[in-house]
Amino acid sequence: MSKPMRKFFVVLLTLSVFGCTMILPPHPYISPDIPKSKLATIEIDTTSEYLKHIRLIEVLIDNKLAVRQEIDINQNISIADVFVTAGEHNITTVFVAETSSNRRNYRPKRKQITTYDVNFKAGGTYLVILFSAHLVDGDLYMEMIDKHTDNAVGKRNRKSRVK
């Protein structure tokens, strides 16, 4: 087998193992076209004092990109609500933080990824909230809460991770 053919084969094998998300962004999430009374609402908290450290927020629903919002600390931010059908869905939240703007103490951006399963109820409102940012160790602590009960919802699939 020639060298170019081997490279081509390796690329195809890599894509089949790791998927196309390495090259292509995830498909966009499209809210269902049914009455809102049969849907749950996901809100992203934009009032947290810890957002001053965040530069990007992403929310994926069932591996489809529902929210991607860059943050400018000098502007008020507003993120549209996302509507999802009742039932269990896989939710992934991604917060990208700039750990320091000081050139002497600069550290690169850090990405906190949290993935969990949530059983949404029709008519329910759920809030993705960042409630702590310990940037010394790189951890961002977030939770999804049911706004009606103020209780955390969802079962984490795996431990949150920082990249």
JSON list of C-alpha atoms in Angstrom, two decimals:
[
{"chain": "A", "resi": 1, "resn": "MET", "atom": "CA", "xyz": [0.00, 0.00, 0.00]},
{"chain": "A", "resi": 2, "resn": "SER", "atom": "CA", "xyz": [1.35, 3.42, -0.93]},
{"chain": "A", "resi": 3, "resn": "LYS", "atom": "CA", "xyz": [2.10, 6.04, 1.69]},
{"chain": "A", "resi": 4, "resn": "PRO", "atom": "CA", "xyz": [-0.78, 8.39, 0.65]},
{"chain": "A", "resi": 5, "resn": "MET", "atom": "CA", "xyz": [-3.21, 5.46, 0.77]},
{"chain": "A", "resi": 6, "resn": "ARG", "atom": "CA", "xyz": [-2.03, 4.55, 4.27]},
{"chain": "A", "resi": 7, "resn": "LYS", "atom": "CA", "xyz": [-2.62, 8.14, 5.44]},
{"chain": "A", "resi": 8, "resn": "PHE", "atom": "CA", "xyz": [-6.09, 8.11, 3.90]},
{"chain": "A", "resi": 9, "resn": "PHE", "atom": "CA", "xyz": [-6.86, 4.79, 5.61]},
{"chain": "A", "resi": 10, "resn": "VAL", "atom": "CA", "xyz": [-5.66, 6.14, 8.99]},
{"chain": "A", "resi": 11, "resn": "VAL", "atom": "CA", "xyz": [-7.88, 9.23, 8.62]},
{"chain": "A", "resi": 12, "resn": "LEU", "atom": "CA", "xyz": [-10.92, 7.08, 7.77]},
{"chain": "A", "resi": 13, "resn": "LEU", "atom": "CA", "xyz": [-10.21, 4.77, 10.69]},
{"chain": "A", "resi": 14, "resn": "THR", "atom": "CA", "xyz": [-9.81, 7.72, 13.07]},
{"chain": "A", "resi": 15, "resn": "LEU", "atom": "CA", "xyz": [-13.12, 9.23, 11.93]},
{"chain": "A", "resi": 16, "resn": "SER", "atom": "CA", "xyz": [-14.91, 5.93, 12.36]},
{"chain": "A", "resi": 17, "resn": "VAL", "atom": "CA", "xyz": [-13.56, 5.52, 15.89]},
{"chain": "A", "resi": 18, "resn": "PHE", "atom": "CA", "xyz": [-13.86, 9.10, 17.15]},
{"chain": "A", "resi": 19, "resn": "GLY", "atom": "CA", "xyz": [-16.71, 10.33, 14.96]},
{"chain": "A", "resi": 20, "resn": "CYS", "atom": "CA", "xyz": [-17.02, 13.39, 12.83]},
{"chain": "A", "resi": 21, "resn": "THR", "atom": "CA", "xyz": [-17.38, 15.74, 15.79]},
{"chain": "A", "resi": 22, "resn": "MET", "atom": "CA", "xyz": [-13.61, 16.14, 15.70]},
{"chain": "A", "resi": 23, "resn": "ILE", "atom": "CA", "xyz": [-14.01, 17.98, 12.39]},
{"chain": "A", "resi": 24, "resn": "LEU", "atom": "CA", "xyz": [-17.62, 19.10, 12.27]},
{"chain": "A", "resi": 25, "resn": "PRO", "atom": "CA", "xyz": [-19.52, 20.86, 15.05]},
{"chain": "A", "resi": 26, "resn": "PRO", "atom": "CA", "xyz": [-22.49, 19.05, 16.57]},
{"chain": "A", "resi": 27, "resn": "HIS", "atom": "CA", "xyz": [-25.83, 19.29, 14.83]},
{"chain": "A", "resi": 28, "resn": "PRO", "atom": "CA", "xyz": [-28.02, 22.13, 16.02]},
{"chain": "A", "resi": 29, "resn": "TYR", "atom": "CA", "xyz": [-30.81, 21.36, 18.47]},
{"chain": "A", "resi": 30, "resn": "ILE", "atom": "CA", "xyz": [-34.23, 22.32, 17.14]},
{"chain": "A", "resi": 31, "resn": "SER", "atom": "CA", "xyz": [-36.99, 22.88, 19.67]},
{"chain": "A", "resi": 32, "resn": "PRO", "atom": "CA", "xyz": [-40.05, 20.72, 19.01]},
{"chain": "A", "resi": 33, "resn": "ASP", "atom": "CA", "xyz": [-43.00, 22.37, 17.32]},
{"chain": "A", "resi": 34, "resn": "ILE", "atom": "CA", "xyz": [-45.65, 21.43, 19.87]},
{"chain": "A", "resi": 35, "resn": "PRO", "atom": "CA", "xyz": [-47.61, 23.52, 22.40]},
{"chain": "A", "resi": 36, "resn": "LYS", "atom": "CA", "xyz": [-45.38, 25.03, 25.10]},
{"chain": "A", "resi": 37, "resn": "SER", "atom": "CA", "xyz": [-47.60, 23.49, 27.78]},
{"chain": "A", "resi": 38, "resn": "LYS", "atom": "CA", "xyz": [-46.21, 20.10, 26.73]},
{"chain": "A", "resi": 39, "resn": "LEU", "atom": "CA", "xyz": [-42.60, 21.28, 26.87]},
{"chain": "A", "resi": 40, "resn": "ALA", "atom": "CA", "xyz": [-40.09, 22.00, 29.61]},
{"chain": "A", "resi": 41, "resn": "THR", "atom": "CA", "xyz": [-38.11, 25.24, 29.61]},
{"chain": "A", "resi": 42, "resn": "ILE", "atom": "CA", "xyz": [-34.35, 25.41, 30.15]},
{"chain": "A", "resi": 43, "resn": "GLU", "atom": "CA", "xyz": [-33.01, 28.80, 31.22]},
{"chain": "A", "resi": 44, "resn": "ILE", "atom": "CA", "xyz": [-29.38, 29.83, 31.49]},
{"chain": "A", "resi": 45, "resn": "ASP", "atom": "CA", "xyz": [-28.58, 32.02, 34.49]},
{"chain": "A", "resi": 46, "resn": "THR", "atom": "CA", "xyz": [-26.97, 35.26, 33.32]},
{"chain": "A", "resi": 47, "resn": "THR", "atom": "CA", "xyz": [-26.92, 36.99, 36.71]},
{"chain": "A", "resi": 48, "resn": "SER", "atom": "CA", "xyz": [-24.24, 34.97, 38.50]},
{"chain": "A", "resi": 49, "resn": "GLU", "atom": "CA", "xyz": [-21.31, 36.99, 39.77]},
{"chain": "A", "resi": 50, "resn": "TYR", "atom": "CA", "xyz": [-19.07, 34.16, 38.59]},
{"chain": "A", "resi": 51, "resn": "LEU", "atom": "CA", "xyz": [-19.88, 34.81, 34.93]},
{"chain": "A", "resi": 52, "resn": "LYS", "atom": "CA", "xyz": [-17.23, 37.53, 34.96]},
{"chain": "A", "resi": 53, "resn": "HIS", "atom": "CA", "xyz": [-14.71, 34.69, 34.58]},
{"chain": "A", "resi": 54, "resn": "ILE", "atom": "CA", "xyz": [-16.59, 32.94, 31.77]},
{"chain": "A", "resi": 55, "resn": "ARG", "atom": "CA", "xyz": [-15.94, 33.57, 28.10]},
{"chain": "A", "resi": 56, "resn": "LEU", "atom": "CA", "xyz": [-18.18, 30.93, 26.50]},
{"chain": "A", "resi": 57, "resn": "ILE", "atom": "CA", "xyz": [-21.23, 28.88, 27.49]},
{"chain": "A", "resi": 58, "resn": "GLU", "atom": "CA", "xyz": [-22.55, 25.89, 25.57]},
{"chain": "A", "resi": 59, "resn": "VAL", "atom": "CA", "xyz": [-25.48, 23.62, 26.27]},
{"chain": "A", "resi": 60, "resn": "LEU", "atom": "CA", "xyz": [-26.04, 20.43, 24.31]},
{"chain": "A", "resi": 61, "resn": "ILE", "atom": "CA", "xyz": [-29.27, 18.46, 24.46]},
{"chain": "A", "resi": 62, "resn": "ASP", "atom": "CA", "xyz": [-28.92, 14.84, 23.36]},
{"chain": "A", "resi": 63, "resn": "ASN", "atom": "CA", "xyz": [-25.58, 15.80, 21.75]},
{"chain": "A", "resi": 64, "resn": "LYS", "atom": "CA", "xyz": [-27.16, 18.60, 19.70]},
{"chain": "A", "resi": 65, "resn": "LEU", "atom": "CA", "xyz": [-26.01, 22.17, 20.23]},
{"chain": "A", "resi": 66, "resn": "ALA", "atom": "CA", "xyz": [-28.85, 24.20, 21.80]},
{"chain": "A", "resi": 67, "resn": "VAL", "atom": "CA", "xyz": [-26.86, 27.19, 23.15]},
{"chain": "A", "resi": 68, "resn": "ARG", "atom": "CA", "xyz": [-23.51, 28.66, 22.25]},
{"chain": "A", "resi": 69, "resn": "GLN", "atom": "CA", "xyz": [-23.01, 32.09, 23.77]},
{"chain": "A", "resi": 70, "resn": "GLU", "atom": "CA", "xyz": [-19.78, 34.05, 23.92]},
{"chain": "A", "resi": 71, "resn": "ILE", "atom": "CA", "xyz": [-19.59, 36.31, 26.95]},
{"chain": "A", "resi": 72, "resn": "ASP", "atom": "CA", "xyz": [-18.24, 39.85, 27.03]},
{"chain": "A", "resi": 73, "resn": "ILE", "atom": "CA", "xyz": [-17.90, 40.98, 30.64]},
{"chain": "A", "resi": 74, "resn": "ASN", "atom": "CA", "xyz": [-18.45, 44.58, 29.56]},
{"chain": "A", "resi": 75, "resn": "GLN", "atom": "CA", "xyz": [-21.96, 43.88, 28.25]},
{"chain": "A", "resi": 76, "resn": "ASN", "atom": "CA", "xyz": [-25.18, 42.58, 29.71]},
{"chain": "A", "resi": 77, "resn": "ILE", "atom": "CA", "xyz": [-25.93, 39.15, 28.33]},
{"chain": "A", "resi": 78, "resn": "SER", "atom": "CA", "xyz": [-29.19, 37.53, 27.51]},
{"chain": "A", "resi": 79, "resn": "ILE", "atom": "CA", "xyz": [-29.60, 33.92, 26.44]},
{"chain": "A", "resi": 80, "resn": "ALA", "atom": "CA", "xyz": [-32.85, 32.70, 24.95]},
{"chain": "A", "resi": 81, "resn": "ASP", "atom": "CA", "xyz": [-34.72, 29.91, 26.70]},
{"chain": "A", "resi": 82, "resn": "VAL", "atom": "CA", "xyz": [-34.57, 26.43, 25.21]},
{"chain": "A", "resi": 83, "resn": "PHE", "atom": "CA", "xyz": [-37.66, 24.25, 25.02]},
{"chain": "A", "resi": 84, "resn": "VAL", "atom": "CA", "xyz": [-37.42, 20.47, 25.30]},
{"chain": "A", "resi": 85, "resn": "THR", "atom": "CA", "xyz": [-39.97, 17.67, 25.29]},
{"chain": "A", "resi": 86, "resn": "ALA", "atom": "CA", "xyz": [-40.90, 16.06, 28.59]},
{"chain": "A", "resi": 87, "resn": "GLY", "atom": "CA", "xyz": [-38.93, 12.94, 29.45]},
{"chain": "A", "resi": 88, "resn": "GLU", "atom": "CA", "xyz": [-35.31, 12.02, 29.92]},
{"chain": "A", "resi": 89, "resn": "HIS", "atom": "CA", "xyz": [-32.63, 13.86, 27.98]},
{"chain": "A", "resi": 90, "resn": "ASN", "atom": "CA", "xyz": [-28.86, 13.92, 28.09]},
{"chain": "A", "resi": 91, "resn": "ILE", "atom": "CA", "xyz": [-27.61, 17.43, 28.92]},
{"chain": "A", "resi": 92, "resn": "THR", "atom": "CA", "xyz": [-24.04, 18.60, 28.52]},
{"chain": "A", "resi": 93, "resn": "THR", "atom": "CA", "xyz": [-22.96, 22.00, 29.78]},
{"chain": "A", "resi": 94, "resn": "VAL", "atom": "CA", "xyz": [-19.67, 23.57, 28.80]},
{"chain": "A", "resi": 95, "resn": "PHE", "atom": "CA", "xyz": [-18.21, 26.64, 30.49]},
{"chain": "A", "resi": 96, "resn": "VAL", "atom": "CA", "xyz": [-14.97, 28.08, 29.15]},
{"chain": "A", "resi": 97, "resn": "ALA", "atom": "CA", "xyz": [-13.15, 30.38, 31.57]},
{"chain": "A", "resi": 98, "resn": "GLU", "atom": "CA", "xyz": [-10.23, 32.69, 31.14]},
{"chain": "A", "resi": 99, "resn": "THR", "atom": "CA", "xyz": [-8.28, 32.03, 34.31]},
{"chain": "A", "resi": 100, "resn": "SER", "atom": "CA", "xyz": [-6.31, 35.24, 34.39]},
{"chain": "A", "resi": 101, "resn": "SER", "atom": "CA", "xyz": [-6.04, 38.35, 32.30]},
{"chain": "A", "resi": 102, "resn": "ASN", "atom": "CA", "xyz": [-2.82, 39.35, 34.07]},
{"chain": "A", "resi": 103, "resn": "ARG", "atom": "CA", "xyz": [0.11, 38.74, 31.71]},
{"chain": "A", "resi": 104, "resn": "ARG", "atom": "CA", "xyz": [2.43, 37.69, 34.55]},
{"chain": "A", "resi": 105, "resn": "ASN", "atom": "CA", "xyz": [0.02, 35.09, 35.95]},
{"chain": "A", "resi": 106, "resn": "TYR", "atom": "CA", "xyz": [-1.67, 34.17, 32.69]},
{"chain": "A", "resi": 107, "resn": "ARG", "atom": "CA", "xyz": [-2.94, 30.63, 32.36]},
{"chain": "A", "resi": 108, "resn": "PRO", "atom": "CA", "xyz": [-4.79, 29.35, 29.30]},
{"chain": "A", "resi": 109, "resn": "LYS", "atom": "CA", "xyz": [-8.53, 29.01, 28.99]},
{"chain": "A", "resi": 110, "resn": "ARG", "atom": "CA", "xyz": [-10.09, 26.12, 30.85]},
{"chain": "A", "resi": 111, "resn": "LYS", "atom": "CA", "xyz": [-13.12, 24.18, 29.78]},
{"chain": "A", "resi": 112, "resn": "GLN", "atom": "CA", "xyz": [-15.47, 22.61, 32.35]},
{"chain": "A", "resi": 113, "resn": "ILE", "atom": "CA", "xyz": [-17.74, 19.94, 30.89]},
{"chain": "A", "resi": 114, "resn": "THR", "atom": "CA", "xyz": [-20.59, 18.43, 32.91]},
{"chain": "A", "resi": 115, "resn": "THR", "atom": "CA", "xyz": [-22.84, 15.73, 31.49]},
{"chain": "A", "resi": 116, "resn": "TYR", "atom": "CA", "xyz": [-25.94, 14.32, 33.14]},
{"chain": "A", "resi": 117, "resn": "ASP", "atom": "CA", "xyz": [-29.38, 12.87, 32.45]},
{"chain": "A", "resi": 118, "resn": "VAL", "atom": "CA", "xyz": [-32.41, 14.90, 33.42]},
{"chain": "A", "resi": 119, "resn": "ASN", "atom": "CA", "xyz": [-36.04, 13.79, 33.47]},
{"chain": "A", "resi": 120, "resn": "PHE", "atom": "CA", "xyz": [-37.88, 16.94, 32.39]},
{"chain": "A", "resi": 121, "resn": "LYS", "atom": "CA", "xyz": [-41.53, 17.49, 33.27]},
{"chain": "A", "resi": 122, "resn": "ALA", "atom": "CA", "xyz": [-43.95, 19.23, 30.92]},
{"chain": "A", "resi": 123, "resn": "GLY", "atom": "CA", "xyz": [-44.48, 22.79, 32.10]},
{"chain": "A", "resi": 124, "resn": "GLY", "atom": "CA", "xyz": [-41.36, 22.69, 34.28]},
{"chain": "A", "resi": 125, "resn": "THR", "atom": "CA", "xyz": [-38.67, 25.35, 34.25]},
{"chain": "A", "resi": 126, "resn": "TYR", "atom": "CA", "xyz": [-35.06, 24.35, 34.80]},
{"chain": "A", "resi": 127, "resn": "LEU", "atom": "CA", "xyz": [-32.15, 26.70, 35.42]},
{"chain": "A", "resi": 128, "resn": "VAL", "atom": "CA", "xyz": [-28.51, 26.06, 34.50]},
{"chain": "A", "resi": 129, "resn": "ILE", "atom": "CA", "xyz": [-26.62, 28.03, 37.12]},
{"chain": "A", "resi": 130, "resn": "LEU", "atom": "CA", "xyz": [-22.94, 28.65, 37.73]},
{"chain": "A", "resi": 131, "resn": "PHE", "atom": "CA", "xyz": [-22.61, 29.04, 41.46]},
{"chain": "A", "resi": 132, "resn": "SER", "atom": "CA", "xyz": [-18.88, 28.99, 42.02]},
{"chain": "A", "resi": 133, "resn": "ALA", "atom": "CA", "xyz": [-15.70, 29.52, 40.12]},
{"chain": "A", "resi": 134, "resn": "HIS", "atom": "CA", "xyz": [-12.57, 28.34, 41.90]},
{"chain": "A", "resi": 135, "resn": "LEU", "atom": "CA", "xyz": [-10.15, 29.31, 39.21]},
{"chain": "A", "resi": 136, "resn": "VAL", "atom": "CA", "xyz": [-7.07, 28.48, 41.26]},
{"chain": "A", "resi": 137, "resn": "ASP", "atom": "CA", "xyz": [-7.72, 24.76, 40.78]},
{"chain": "A", "resi": 138, "resn": "GLY", "atom": "CA", "xyz": [-9.63, 25.27, 37.52]},
{"chain": "A", "resi": 139, "resn": "ASP", "atom": "CA", "xyz": [-13.01, 24.12, 38.81]},
{"chain": "A", "resi": 140, "resn": "LEU", "atom": "CA", "xyz": [-16.28, 25.72, 37.86]},
{"chain": "A", "resi": 141, "resn": "TYR", "atom": "CA", "xyz": [-19.23, 24.46, 39.84]},
{"chain": "A", "resi": 142, "resn": "MET", "atom": "CA", "xyz": [-22.58, 24.43, 38.11]},
{"chain": "A", "resi": 143, "resn": "GLU", "atom": "CA", "xyz": [-25.89, 22.73, 38.60]},
{"chain": "A", "resi": 144, "resn": "MET", "atom": "CA", "xyz": [-29.26, 22.43, 36.92]},
{"chain": "A", "resi": 145, "resn": "ILE", "atom": "CA", "xyz": [-32.10, 23.16, 39.30]},
{"chain": "A", "resi": 146, "resn": "ASP", "atom": "CA", "xyz": [-35.86, 22.88, 39.10]},
{"chain": "A", "resi": 147, "resn": "LYS", "atom": "CA", "xyz": [-37.03, 26.48, 39.58]},
{"chain": "A", "resi": 148, "resn": "HIS", "atom": "CA", "xyz": [-40.27, 25.37, 41.22]},
{"chain": "A", "resi": 149, "resn": "THR", "atom": "CA", "xyz": [-38.58, 23.31, 43.96]},
{"chain": "A", "resi": 150, "resn": "ASP", "atom": "CA", "xyz": [-35.05, 24.85, 44.02]},
{"chain": "A", "resi": 151, "resn": "ASN", "atom": "CA", "xyz": [-33.69, 21.29, 44.03]},
{"chain": "A", "resi": 152, "resn": "ALA", "atom": "CA", "xyz": [-30.88, 20.06, 41.82]},
{"chain": "A", "resi": 153, "resn": "VAL", "atom": "CA", "xyz": [-32.05, 17.71, 39.09]},
{"chain": "A", "resi": 154, "resn": "GLY", "atom": "CA", "xyz": [-30.33, 15.14, 36.97]},
{"chain": "A", "resi": 155, "resn": "LYS", "atom": "CA", "xyz": [-28.02, 12.22, 37.43]},
{"chain": "A", "resi": 156, "resn": "ARG", "atom": "CA", "xyz": [-24.44, 12.88, 36.42]},
{"chain": "A", "resi": 157, "resn": "ASN", "atom": "CA", "xyz": [-23.22, 10.42, 33.82]},
{"chain": "A", "resi": 158, "resn": "ARG", "atom": "CA", "xyz": [-19.62, 10.95, 34.71]},
{"chain": "A", "resi": 159, "resn": "LYS", "atom": "CA", "xyz": [-17.60, 13.29, 36.81]},
{"chain": "A", "resi": 160, "resn": "SER", "atom": "CA", "xyz": [-17.28, 16.85, 35.56]},
{"chain": "A", "resi": 161, "resn": "ARG", "atom": "CA", "xyz": [-13.99, 17.35, 33.86]},
{"chain": "A", "resi": 162, "resn": "VAL", "atom": "CA", "xyz": [-11.69, 20.24, 33.15]},
{"chain": "A", "resi": 163, "resn": "LYS", "atom": "CA", "xyz": [-9.73, 20.41, 29.95]}
]
